[in-house]
Amino acid sequence: MSGAESVQHTAQDGGQPPGIDELLERVRAGYARIEAREAYDAWRSGEALLVDIRYAALRERDGLIPGALVVERNELEWRLDPRGSHRLPEATGHGLGIVVVCNEGYASSLAAESLHRLGLHRATDLIGGFQAWRAAGLPVTTGTA
């Protein structure tokens, strides 16, 4: 069962829509999430793009991950769909490794699942988000993008 199929419910089964905690659990069961050091190594080796979906106020407050693409959440699918008319140059194909980074690792899970629905099956998210990255002592710069 794909991640998209696992989060659906049917009214004729009498099923209730999942709450957000259950939804996250189902979504996360559909792919392997990644820890901060592993994400850093994948990015450094060129195996994955780091994509920061945090909104501007959080980037201003906490800083940036050097080398990460900044794509706010509301543009993510349009920018990373390799077949999309508004894709970024980095969106080279469906085999692209992508690590989605939000602030604490919640919104990024839903974003990674959405990328899976576009055929980007190597998309994952950073467990603990930017806060885990920073806590692991990985590179952070001040400023905004």
mmCIF file of N, CA and C in Angstrom:
data_model
loop_
_atom_site.group_PDB
_atom_site.id
_atom_site.type_symbol
_atom_site.label_atom_id
_atom_site.label_comp_id
_atom_site.label_asym_id
_atom_site.label_seq_id
_atom_site.Cartn_x
_atom_site.Cartn_y
_atom_site.Cartn_z
ATOM 1 N N MET A 1 0.850 -1.171 0.000
ATOM 2 C CA MET A 1 0.000 0.000 0.000
ATOM 3 C C MET A 1 0.898 1.238 0.000
ATOM 4 N N SER A 2 0.624 2.203 -0.866
ATOM 5 C CA SER A 2 1.416 3.424 -0.912
ATOM 6 C C SER A 2 1.047 4.341 0.243
ATOM 7 N N GLY A 3 1.908 5.337 0.482
ATOM 8 C CA GLY A 3 1.619 6.301 1.544
ATOM 9 C C GLY A 3 0.302 7.015 1.329
ATOM 10 N N ALA A 4 0.001 7.365 0.071
ATOM 11 C CA ALA A 4 -1.240 8.071 -0.220
ATOM 12 C C ALA A 4 -2.445 7.182 0.068
ATOM 13 N N GLU A 5 -2.338 5.890 -0.282
ATOM 14 C CA GLU A 5 -3.444 4.979 -0.023
ATOM 15 C C GLU A 5 -3.643 4.763 1.467
ATOM 16 N N SER A 6 -2.547 4.753 2.226
ATOM 17 C CA SER A 6 -2.653 4.439 3.646
ATOM 18 C C SER A 6 -3.306 5.552 4.453
ATOM 19 N N VAL A 7 -3.350 6.775 3.942
ATOM 20 C CA VAL A 7 -3.940 7.869 4.704
ATOM 21 C C VAL A 7 -5.401 8.110 4.348
ATOM 22 N N GLN A 8 -5.907 7.387 3.341
ATOM 23 C CA GLN A 8 -7.293 7.580 2.945
ATOM 24 C C GLN A 8 -8.227 6.747 3.817
ATOM 25 N N HIS A 9 -9.465 7.146 3.874
ATOM 26 C CA HIS A 9 -10.500 6.383 4.548
ATOM 27 C C HIS A 9 -11.743 6.427 3.673
ATOM 28 N N THR A 10 -12.673 5.533 3.930
ATOM 29 C CA THR A 10 -13.895 5.535 3.144
ATOM 30 C C THR A 10 -15.095 5.668 4.055
ATOM 31 N N ALA A 11 -16.035 6.515 3.655
ATOM 32 C CA ALA A 11 -17.231 6.749 4.458
ATOM 33 C C ALA A 11 -18.083 5.483 4.551
ATOM 34 N N GLN A 12 -18.123 4.695 3.457
ATOM 35 C CA GLN A 12 -18.957 3.501 3.501
ATOM 36 C C GLN A 12 -18.432 2.463 4.492
ATOM 37 N N ASP A 13 -17.170 2.521 4.852
ATOM 38 C CA ASP A 13 -16.620 1.630 5.872
ATOM 39 C C ASP A 13 -16.912 2.151 7.272
ATOM 40 N N GLY A 14 -17.508 3.325 7.363
ATOM 41 C CA GLY A 14 -17.794 3.908 8.666
ATOM 42 C C GLY A 14 -16.545 4.446 9.340
ATOM 43 N N GLY A 15 -15.437 4.523 8.604
ATOM 44 C CA GLY A 15 -14.179 5.005 9.173
ATOM 45 C C GLY A 15 -14.201 6.495 9.412
ATOM 46 N N GLN A 16 -13.540 6.882 10.455
ATOM 47 C CA GLN A 16 -13.392 8.293 10.762
ATOM 48 C C GLN A 16 -12.098 8.795 10.126
ATOM 49 N N PRO A 17 -12.067 10.042 9.723
ATOM 50 C CA PRO A 17 -10.806 10.600 9.239
ATOM 51 C C PRO A 17 -9.786 10.525 10.367
ATOM 52 N N PRO A 18 -8.526 10.314 10.020
ATOM 53 C CA PRO A 18 -7.516 10.257 11.074
ATOM 54 C C PRO A 18 -7.259 11.638 11.662
ATOM 55 N N GLY A 19 -6.888 11.684 12.923
ATOM 56 C CA GLY A 19 -6.390 12.921 13.510
ATOM 57 C C GLY A 19 -4.972 13.132 13.013
ATOM 58 N N ILE A 20 -4.402 14.273 13.278
ATOM 59 C CA ILE A 20 -3.078 14.594 12.741
ATOM 60 C C ILE A 20 -2.005 13.638 13.256
ATOM 61 N N ASP A 21 -2.080 13.208 14.506
ATOM 62 C CA ASP A 21 -1.070 12.283 15.022
ATOM 63 C C ASP A 21 -1.126 10.945 14.287
ATOM 64 N N GLU A 22 -2.338 10.444 14.069
ATOM 65 C CA GLU A 22 -2.489 9.187 13.334
ATOM 66 C C GLU A 22 -2.063 9.363 11.877
ATOM 67 N N LEU A 23 -2.425 10.482 11.284
ATOM 68 C CA LEU A 23 -2.026 10.753 9.907
ATOM 69 C C LEU A 23 -0.511 10.766 9.775
ATOM 70 N N LEU A 24 0.173 11.453 10.685
ATOM 71 C CA LEU A 24 1.638 11.477 10.641
ATOM 72 C C LEU A 24 2.217 10.081 10.775
ATOM 73 N N GLU A 25 1.655 9.299 11.665
ATOM 74 C CA GLU A 25 2.129 7.929 11.854
ATOM 75 C C GLU A 25 1.990 7.124 10.562
ATOM 76 N N ARG A 26 0.844 7.234 9.912
ATOM 77 C CA ARG A 26 0.610 6.512 8.656
ATOM 78 C C ARG A 26 1.549 6.985 7.554
ATOM 79 N N VAL A 27 1.682 8.302 7.420
ATOM 80 C CA VAL A 27 2.547 8.864 6.393
ATOM 81 C C VAL A 27 3.986 8.413 6.603
ATOM 82 N N ARG A 28 4.459 8.518 7.815
ATOM 83 C CA ARG A 28 5.848 8.167 8.114
ATOM 84 C C ARG A 28 6.139 6.688 7.929
ATOM 85 N N ALA A 29 5.130 5.851 8.014
ATOM 86 C CA ALA A 29 5.316 4.411 7.793
ATOM 87 C C ALA A 29 5.576 4.108 6.319
ATOM 88 N N GLY A 30 5.300 5.077 5.446
ATOM 89 C CA GLY A 30 5.454 4.877 4.008
ATOM 90 C C GLY A 30 6.839 5.126 3.456
ATOM 91 N N TYR A 31 7.771 5.584 4.272
ATOM 92 C CA TYR A 31 9.134 5.837 3.801
ATOM 93 C C TYR A 31 10.078 5.898 5.002
ATOM 94 N N ALA A 32 11.368 5.815 4.731
ATOM 95 C CA ALA A 32 12.376 5.882 5.794
ATOM 96 C C ALA A 32 12.772 7.335 6.020
ATOM 97 N N ARG A 33 12.619 7.795 7.244
ATOM 98 C CA ARG A 33 13.030 9.160 7.600
ATOM 99 C C ARG A 33 14.538 9.168 7.858
ATOM 100 N N ILE A 34 15.113 10.341 8.009
ATOM 101 C CA ILE A 34 16.568 10.460 8.085
ATOM 102 C C ILE A 34 16.981 11.352 9.261
ATOM 103 N N GLU A 35 18.048 10.987 9.934
ATOM 104 C CA GLU A 35 18.609 11.772 11.042
ATOM 105 C C GLU A 35 19.504 12.880 10.476
ATOM 106 N N ALA A 36 19.813 13.863 11.303
ATOM 107 C CA ALA A 36 20.563 15.045 10.861
ATOM 108 C C ALA A 36 21.928 14.688 10.262
ATOM 109 N N ARG A 37 22.715 13.883 10.929
ATOM 110 C CA ARG A 37 24.062 13.554 10.428
ATOM 111 C C ARG A 37 23.971 12.808 9.095
ATOM 112 N N GLU A 38 23.018 11.899 8.971
ATOM 113 C CA GLU A 38 22.825 11.161 7.725
ATOM 114 C C GLU A 38 22.399 12.104 6.594
ATOM 115 N N ALA A 39 21.537 13.073 6.903
ATOM 116 C CA ALA A 39 21.118 14.066 5.911
ATOM 117 C C ALA A 39 22.316 14.897 5.461
ATOM 118 N N TYR A 40 23.135 15.303 6.405
ATOM 119 C CA TYR A 40 24.330 16.089 6.088
ATOM 120 C C TYR A 40 25.250 15.298 5.159
ATOM 121 N N ASP A 41 25.485 14.032 5.492
ATOM 122 C CA ASP A 41 26.365 13.193 4.672
ATOM 123 C C ASP A 41 25.794 12.986 3.275
ATOM 124 N N ALA A 42 24.479 12.784 3.164
ATOM 125 C CA ALA A 42 23.836 12.602 1.854
ATOM 126 C C ALA A 42 23.962 13.874 1.019
ATOM 127 N N TRP A 43 23.805 15.014 1.656
ATOM 128 C CA TRP A 43 23.945 16.284 0.946
ATOM 129 C C TRP A 43 25.398 16.500 0.507
ATOM 130 N N ARG A 44 26.332 16.281 1.425
ATOM 131 C CA ARG A 44 27.760 16.490 1.108
ATOM 132 C C ARG A 44 28.238 15.588 -0.025
ATOM 133 N N SER A 45 27.720 14.366 -0.085
ATOM 134 C CA SER A 45 28.144 13.418 -1.124
ATOM 135 C C SER A 45 27.402 13.638 -2.446
ATOM 136 N N GLY A 46 26.423 14.539 -2.457
ATOM 137 C CA GLY A 46 25.654 14.794 -3.666
ATOM 138 C C GLY A 46 24.519 13.806 -3.884
ATOM 139 N N GLU A 47 24.224 12.978 -2.891
ATOM 140 C CA GLU A 47 23.146 11.985 -3.014
ATOM 141 C C GLU A 47 21.767 12.596 -2.819
ATOM 142 N N ALA A 48 21.688 13.761 -2.190
ATOM 143 C CA ALA A 48 20.372 14.348 -1.902
ATOM 144 C C ALA A 48 20.452 15.863 -1.848
ATOM 145 N N LEU A 49 19.356 16.476 -2.220
ATOM 146 C CA LEU A 49 19.171 17.907 -2.021
ATOM 147 C C LEU A 49 18.567 18.111 -0.642
ATOM 148 N N LEU A 50 19.015 19.127 0.061
ATOM 149 C CA LEU A 50 18.343 19.564 1.282
ATOM 150 C C LEU A 50 17.391 20.675 0.871
ATOM 151 N N VAL A 51 16.128 20.555 1.257
ATOM 152 C CA VAL A 51 15.121 21.543 0.877
ATOM 153 C C VAL A 51 14.464 22.070 2.142
ATOM 154 N N ASP A 52 14.736 23.327 2.437
ATOM 155 C CA ASP A 52 14.236 23.996 3.643
ATOM 156 C C ASP A 52 12.890 24.631 3.327
ATOM 157 N N ILE A 53 11.827 24.128 3.974
ATOM 158 C CA ILE A 53 10.480 24.642 3.715
ATOM 159 C C ILE A 53 9.990 25.582 4.814
ATOM 160 N N ARG A 54 10.875 25.952 5.750
ATOM 161 C CA ARG A 54 10.452 26.852 6.832
ATOM 162 C C ARG A 54 10.084 28.223 6.271
ATOM 163 N N TYR A 55 9.163 28.883 6.943
ATOM 164 C CA TYR A 55 8.789 30.214 6.491
ATOM 165 C C TYR A 55 9.851 31.247 6.914
ATOM 166 N N ALA A 56 9.806 32.405 6.284
ATOM 167 C CA ALA A 56 10.855 33.422 6.410
ATOM 168 C C ALA A 56 11.153 33.809 7.857
ATOM 169 N N ALA A 57 10.140 33.953 8.688
ATOM 170 C CA ALA A 57 10.380 34.384 10.071
ATOM 171 C C ALA A 57 11.251 33.378 10.825
ATOM 172 N N LEU A 58 11.078 32.101 10.566
ATOM 173 C CA LEU A 58 11.923 31.100 11.235
ATOM 174 C C LEU A 58 13.341 31.116 10.681
ATOM 175 N N ARG A 59 13.479 31.328 9.388
ATOM 176 C CA ARG A 59 14.824 31.419 8.808
ATOM 177 C C ARG A 59 15.547 32.647 9.343
ATOM 178 N N GLU A 60 14.821 33.752 9.485
ATOM 179 C CA GLU A 60 15.419 34.969 10.045
ATOM 180 C C GLU A 60 15.821 34.761 11.496
ATOM 181 N N ARG A 61 14.972 34.095 12.255
ATOM 182 C CA ARG A 61 15.226 33.883 13.680
ATOM 183 C C ARG A 61 16.372 32.903 13.925
ATOM 184 N N ASP A 62 16.361 31.782 13.209
ATOM 185 C CA ASP A 62 17.278 30.690 13.526
ATOM 186 C C ASP A 62 18.435 30.517 12.560
ATOM 187 N N GLY A 63 18.335 31.083 11.370
ATOM 188 C CA GLY A 63 19.414 30.939 10.396
ATOM 189 C C GLY A 63 19.082 29.935 9.312
ATOM 190 N N LEU A 64 20.088 29.669 8.490
ATOM 191 C CA LEU A 64 19.940 28.826 7.310
ATOM 192 C C LEU A 64 20.919 27.671 7.347
ATOM 193 N N ILE A 65 20.590 26.631 6.625
ATOM 194 C CA ILE A 65 21.528 25.537 6.379
ATOM 195 C C ILE A 65 22.262 25.901 5.095
ATOM 196 N N PRO A 66 23.579 26.117 5.162
ATOM 197 C CA PRO A 66 24.308 26.493 3.949
ATOM 198 C C PRO A 66 24.144 25.424 2.860
ATOM 199 N N GLY A 67 23.806 25.860 1.668
ATOM 200 C CA GLY A 67 23.647 24.944 0.547
ATOM 201 C C GLY A 67 22.256 24.366 0.382
ATOM 202 N N ALA A 68 21.396 24.564 1.353
ATOM 203 C CA ALA A 68 20.021 24.053 1.227
ATOM 204 C C ALA A 68 19.229 24.946 0.284
ATOM 205 N N LEU A 69 18.362 24.334 -0.496
ATOM 206 C CA LEU A 69 17.424 25.108 -1.304
ATOM 207 C C LEU A 69 16.315 25.597 -0.391
ATOM 208 N N VAL A 70 15.952 26.843 -0.501
ATOM 209 C CA VAL A 70 14.829 27.373 0.259
ATOM 210 C C VAL A 70 13.626 27.402 -0.671
ATOM 211 N N VAL A 71 12.634 26.587 -0.333
ATOM 212 C CA VAL A 71 11.393 26.514 -1.099
ATOM 213 C C VAL A 71 10.278 26.487 -0.072
ATOM 214 N N GLU A 72 9.563 27.577 0.053
ATOM 215 C CA GLU A 72 8.498 27.598 1.057
ATOM 216 C C GLU A 72 7.461 26.536 0.730
ATOM 217 N N ARG A 73 6.818 26.044 1.755
ATOM 218 C CA ARG A 73 5.933 24.885 1.645
ATOM 219 C C ARG A 73 4.873 25.036 0.558
ATOM 220 N N ASN A 74 4.306 26.207 0.400
ATOM 221 C CA ASN A 74 3.230 26.387 -0.567
ATOM 222 C C ASN A 74 3.696 26.307 -2.016
ATOM 223 N N GLU A 75 5.004 26.257 -2.259
ATOM 224 C CA GLU A 75 5.539 26.155 -3.620
ATOM 225 C C GLU A 75 6.243 24.832 -3.881
ATOM 226 N N LEU A 76 6.364 23.990 -2.879
ATOM 227 C CA LEU A 76 7.226 22.812 -2.945
ATOM 228 C C LEU A 76 6.948 21.916 -4.150
ATOM 229 N N GLU A 77 5.725 21.484 -4.324
ATOM 230 C CA GLU A 77 5.409 20.557 -5.410
ATOM 231 C C GLU A 77 5.685 21.179 -6.782
ATOM 232 N N TRP A 78 5.363 22.453 -6.936
ATOM 233 C CA TRP A 78 5.591 23.130 -8.214
ATOM 234 C C TRP A 78 7.078 23.249 -8.517
ATOM 235 N N ARG A 79 7.886 23.445 -7.524
ATOM 236 C CA ARG A 79 9.324 23.650 -7.734
ATOM 237 C C ARG A 79 10.103 22.345 -7.899
ATOM 238 N N LEU A 80 9.596 21.240 -7.335
ATOM 239 C CA LEU A 80 10.359 19.992 -7.381
ATOM 240 C C LEU A 80 9.811 18.950 -8.341
ATOM 241 N N ASP A 81 8.638 19.164 -8.907
ATOM 242 C CA ASP A 81 8.098 18.223 -9.891
ATOM 243 C C ASP A 81 8.953 18.293 -11.155
ATOM 244 N N PRO A 82 9.671 17.223 -11.503
ATOM 245 C CA PRO A 82 10.544 17.256 -12.676
ATOM 246 C C PRO A 82 9.803 17.538 -13.988
ATOM 247 N N ARG A 83 8.506 17.297 -14.018
ATOM 248 C CA ARG A 83 7.711 17.544 -15.222
ATOM 249 C C ARG A 83 6.976 18.873 -15.161
ATOM 250 N N GLY A 84 7.115 19.604 -14.078
ATOM 251 C CA GLY A 84 6.368 20.839 -13.880
ATOM 252 C C GLY A 84 6.937 22.019 -14.638
ATOM 253 N N SER A 85 6.072 22.913 -15.019
ATOM 254 C CA SER A 85 6.492 24.102 -15.770
ATOM 255 C C SER A 85 7.213 25.116 -14.887
ATOM 256 N N HIS A 86 7.089 25.027 -13.562
ATOM 257 C CA HIS A 86 7.723 25.983 -12.657
ATOM 258 C C HIS A 86 8.843 25.342 -11.834
ATOM 259 N N ARG A 87 9.375 24.230 -12.317
ATOM 260 C CA ARG A 87 10.383 23.500 -11.553
ATOM 261 C C ARG A 87 11.697 24.275 -11.468
ATOM 262 N N LEU A 88 12.426 23.982 -10.408
ATOM 263 C CA LEU A 88 13.770 24.511 -10.246
ATOM 264 C C LEU A 88 14.731 23.716 -11.125
ATOM 265 N N PRO A 89 15.858 24.302 -11.514
ATOM 266 C CA PRO A 89 16.836 23.561 -12.318
ATOM 267 C C PRO A 89 17.328 22.283 -11.618
ATOM 268 N N GLU A 90 17.300 22.281 -10.296
ATOM 269 C CA GLU A 90 17.759 21.120 -9.535
ATOM 270 C C GLU A 90 16.788 19.940 -9.623
ATOM 271 N N ALA A 91 15.560 20.178 -10.050
ATOM 272 C CA ALA A 91 14.541 19.129 -10.155
ATOM 273 C C ALA A 91 14.766 18.359 -11.450
ATOM 274 N N THR A 92 15.778 17.502 -11.432
ATOM 275 C CA THR A 92 16.270 16.859 -12.651
ATOM 276 C C THR A 92 15.575 15.554 -13.007
ATOM 277 N N GLY A 93 14.879 14.916 -12.096
ATOM 278 C CA GLY A 93 14.223 13.655 -12.412
ATOM 279 C C GLY A 93 13.574 13.050 -11.187
ATOM 280 N N HIS A 94 12.802 12.006 -11.427
ATOM 281 C CA HIS A 94 12.066 11.370 -10.339
ATOM 282 C C HIS A 94 12.956 10.561 -9.404
ATOM 283 N N GLY A 95 14.177 10.266 -9.802
ATOM 284 C CA GLY A 95 15.098 9.530 -8.941
ATOM 285 C C GLY A 95 15.893 10.420 -8.005
ATOM 286 N N LEU A 96 15.584 11.686 -8.000
ATOM 287 C CA LEU A 96 16.304 12.663 -7.185
ATOM 288 C C LEU A 96 16.127 12.379 -5.694
ATOM 289 N N GLY A 97 17.220 12.393 -4.952
ATOM 290 C CA GLY A 97 17.155 12.291 -3.499
ATOM 291 C C GLY A 97 16.831 13.653 -2.919
ATOM 292 N N ILE A 98 15.851 13.703 -2.059
ATOM 293 C CA ILE A 98 15.410 14.968 -1.467
ATOM 294 C C ILE A 98 15.205 14.748 0.026
ATOM 295 N N VAL A 99 15.774 15.655 0.830
ATOM 296 C CA VAL A 99 15.519 15.664 2.266
ATOM 297 C C VAL A 99 14.809 16.972 2.579
ATOM 298 N N VAL A 100 13.551 16.871 2.980
ATOM 299 C CA VAL A 100 12.746 18.049 3.302
ATOM 300 C C VAL A 100 12.996 18.409 4.765
ATOM 301 N N VAL A 101 13.237 19.691 5.008
ATOM 302 C CA VAL A 101 13.536 20.195 6.352
ATOM 303 C C VAL A 101 12.510 21.255 6.722
ATOM 304 N N CYS A 102 11.805 21.028 7.822
ATOM 305 C CA CYS A 102 10.945 22.067 8.393
ATOM 306 C C CYS A 102 11.554 22.460 9.731
ATOM 307 N N ASN A 103 10.816 23.064 10.604
ATOM 308 C CA ASN A 103 11.384 23.511 11.866
ATOM 309 C C ASN A 103 11.650 22.360 12.840
ATOM 310 N N GLU A 104 10.656 21.462 13.018
ATOM 311 C CA GLU A 104 10.805 20.399 14.010
ATOM 312 C C GLU A 104 10.506 18.996 13.480
ATOM 313 N N GLY A 105 10.243 18.854 12.181
ATOM 314 C CA GLY A 105 10.052 17.533 11.606
ATOM 315 C C GLY A 105 8.619 17.054 11.527
ATOM 316 N N TYR A 106 7.660 17.956 11.509
ATOM 317 C CA TYR A 106 6.262 17.564 11.377
ATOM 318 C C TYR A 106 5.743 17.908 9.981
ATOM 319 N N ALA A 107 5.759 19.175 9.618
ATOM 320 C CA ALA A 107 5.283 19.584 8.292
ATOM 321 C C ALA A 107 6.095 18.919 7.186
ATOM 322 N N SER A 108 7.367 18.657 7.450
ATOM 323 C CA SER A 108 8.216 18.020 6.443
ATOM 324 C C SER A 108 7.767 16.603 6.134
ATOM 325 N N SER A 109 7.185 15.911 7.108
ATOM 326 C CA SER A 109 6.681 14.557 6.851
ATOM 327 C C SER A 109 5.537 14.596 5.844
ATOM 328 N N LEU A 110 4.614 15.522 6.044
ATOM 329 C CA LEU A 110 3.500 15.652 5.110
ATOM 330 C C LEU A 110 3.996 16.109 3.739
ATOM 331 N N ALA A 111 4.995 16.966 3.710
ATOM 332 C CA ALA A 111 5.557 17.445 2.449
ATOM 333 C C ALA A 111 6.248 16.306 1.698
ATOM 334 N N ALA A 112 7.012 15.474 2.396
ATOM 335 C CA ALA A 112 7.694 14.348 1.754
ATOM 336 C C ALA A 112 6.678 13.379 1.157
ATOM 337 N N GLU A 113 5.588 13.137 1.875
ATOM 338 C CA GLU A 113 4.551 12.245 1.365
ATOM 339 C C GLU A 113 3.931 12.828 0.103
ATOM 340 N N SER A 114 3.749 14.121 0.056
ATOM 341 C CA SER A 114 3.210 14.771 -1.130
ATOM 342 C C SER A 114 4.164 14.611 -2.316
ATOM 343 N N LEU A 115 5.456 14.714 -2.066
ATOM 344 C CA LEU A 115 6.436 14.514 -3.132
ATOM 345 C C LEU A 115 6.410 13.075 -3.641
ATOM 346 N N HIS A 116 6.178 12.131 -2.744
ATOM 347 C CA HIS A 116 6.036 10.730 -3.161
ATOM 348 C C HIS A 116 4.889 10.595 -4.159
ATOM 349 N N ARG A 117 3.789 11.288 -3.918
ATOM 350 C CA ARG A 117 2.633 11.218 -4.820
ATOM 351 C C ARG A 117 2.962 11.779 -6.197
ATOM 352 N N LEU A 118 3.991 12.620 -6.290
ATOM 353 C CA LEU A 118 4.442 13.141 -7.590
ATOM 354 C C LEU A 118 5.475 12.220 -8.244
ATOM 355 N N GLY A 119 5.753 11.090 -7.609
ATOM 356 C CA GLY A 119 6.720 10.146 -8.169
ATOM 357 C C GLY A 119 8.136 10.333 -7.674
ATOM 358 N N LEU A 120 8.350 11.232 -6.728
ATOM 359 C CA LEU A 120 9.683 11.460 -6.162
ATOM 360 C C LEU A 120 9.876 10.518 -4.970
ATOM 361 N N HIS A 121 10.099 9.243 -5.282
ATOM 362 C CA HIS A 121 10.070 8.189 -4.270
ATOM 363 C C HIS A 121 11.291 8.155 -3.357
ATOM 364 N N ARG A 122 12.302 8.948 -3.648
ATOM 365 C CA ARG A 122 13.455 9.032 -2.753
ATOM 366 C C ARG A 122 13.339 10.211 -1.790
ATOM 367 N N ALA A 123 12.211 10.917 -1.831
ATOM 368 C CA ALA A 123 12.005 12.035 -0.908
ATOM 369 C C ALA A 123 11.821 11.498 0.510
ATOM 370 N N THR A 124 12.410 12.202 1.458
ATOM 371 C CA THR A 124 12.267 11.881 2.865
ATOM 372 C C THR A 124 12.266 13.186 3.639
ATOM 373 N N ASP A 125 12.245 13.089 4.958
ATOM 374 C CA ASP A 125 12.333 14.304 5.757
ATOM 375 C C ASP A 125 13.284 14.102 6.916
ATOM 376 N N LEU A 126 13.706 15.216 7.459
ATOM 377 C CA LEU A 126 14.677 15.238 8.543
ATOM 378 C C LEU A 126 13.967 15.088 9.883
ATOM 379 N N ILE A 127 14.278 14.030 10.587
ATOM 380 C CA ILE A 127 13.712 13.807 11.916
ATOM 381 C C ILE A 127 14.148 14.961 12.826
ATOM 382 N N GLY A 128 13.189 15.646 13.419
ATOM 383 C CA GLY A 128 13.489 16.763 14.307
ATOM 384 C C GLY A 128 13.720 18.079 13.597
ATOM 385 N N GLY A 129 13.737 18.064 12.265
ATOM 386 C CA GLY A 129 13.839 19.279 11.470
ATOM 387 C C GLY A 129 15.097 20.101 11.709
ATOM 388 N N PHE A 130 14.979 21.378 11.406
ATOM 389 C CA PHE A 130 16.100 22.299 11.561
ATOM 390 C C PHE A 130 16.637 22.288 12.987
ATOM 391 N N GLN A 131 15.752 22.179 13.950
ATOM 392 C CA GLN A 131 16.197 22.205 15.355
ATOM 393 C C GLN A 131 17.130 21.032 15.651
ATOM 394 N N ALA A 132 16.862 19.865 15.084
ATOM 395 C CA ALA A 132 17.746 18.708 15.263
ATOM 396 C C ALA A 132 19.064 18.920 14.537
ATOM 397 N N TRP A 133 19.012 19.533 13.363
ATOM 398 C CA TRP A 133 20.221 19.845 12.592
ATOM 399 C C TRP A 133 21.146 20.734 13.429
ATOM 400 N N ARG A 134 20.564 21.790 13.964
ATOM 401 C CA ARG A 134 21.350 22.737 14.768
ATOM 402 C C ARG A 134 21.875 22.074 16.040
ATOM 403 N N ALA A 135 21.034 21.274 16.706
ATOM 404 C CA ALA A 135 21.447 20.591 17.932
ATOM 405 C C ALA A 135 22.575 19.597 17.685
ATOM 406 N N ALA A 136 22.653 19.065 16.461
ATOM 407 C CA ALA A 136 23.726 18.127 16.111
ATOM 408 C C ALA A 136 25.032 18.846 15.800
ATOM 409 N N GLY A 137 25.019 20.181 15.863
ATOM 410 C CA GLY A 137 26.229 20.954 15.605
ATOM 411 C C GLY A 137 26.575 21.062 14.139
ATOM 412 N N LEU A 138 25.620 20.842 13.271
ATOM 413 C CA LEU A 138 25.863 20.927 11.818
ATOM 414 C C LEU A 138 25.817 22.394 11.377
ATOM 415 N N PRO A 139 26.383 22.696 10.217
ATOM 416 C CA PRO A 139 26.524 24.092 9.788
ATOM 417 C C PRO A 139 25.209 24.863 9.699
ATOM 418 N N VAL A 140 25.230 26.068 10.249
ATOM 419 C CA VAL A 140 24.117 27.004 10.194
ATOM 420 C C VAL A 140 24.714 28.392 9.993
ATOM 421 N N THR A 141 24.096 29.168 9.127
ATOM 422 C CA THR A 141 24.523 30.553 8.954
ATOM 423 C C THR A 141 23.370 31.478 9.339
ATOM 424 N N THR A 142 23.703 32.708 9.681
ATOM 425 C CA THR A 142 22.653 33.677 9.988
ATOM 426 C C THR A 142 22.221 34.336 8.702
ATOM 427 N N GLY A 143 21.035 34.904 8.714
ATOM 428 C CA GLY A 143 20.543 35.600 7.537
ATOM 429 C C GLY A 143 19.294 34.949 7.004
ATOM 430 N N THR A 144 18.835 35.442 5.862
ATOM 431 C CA THR A 144 17.622 34.937 5.252
ATOM 432 C C THR A 144 17.861 34.616 3.792
ATOM 433 N N ALA A 145 16.941 33.864 3.269
ATOM 434 C CA ALA A 145 16.967 33.554 1.818
ATOM 435 C C ALA A 145 15.574 33.706 1.278
#
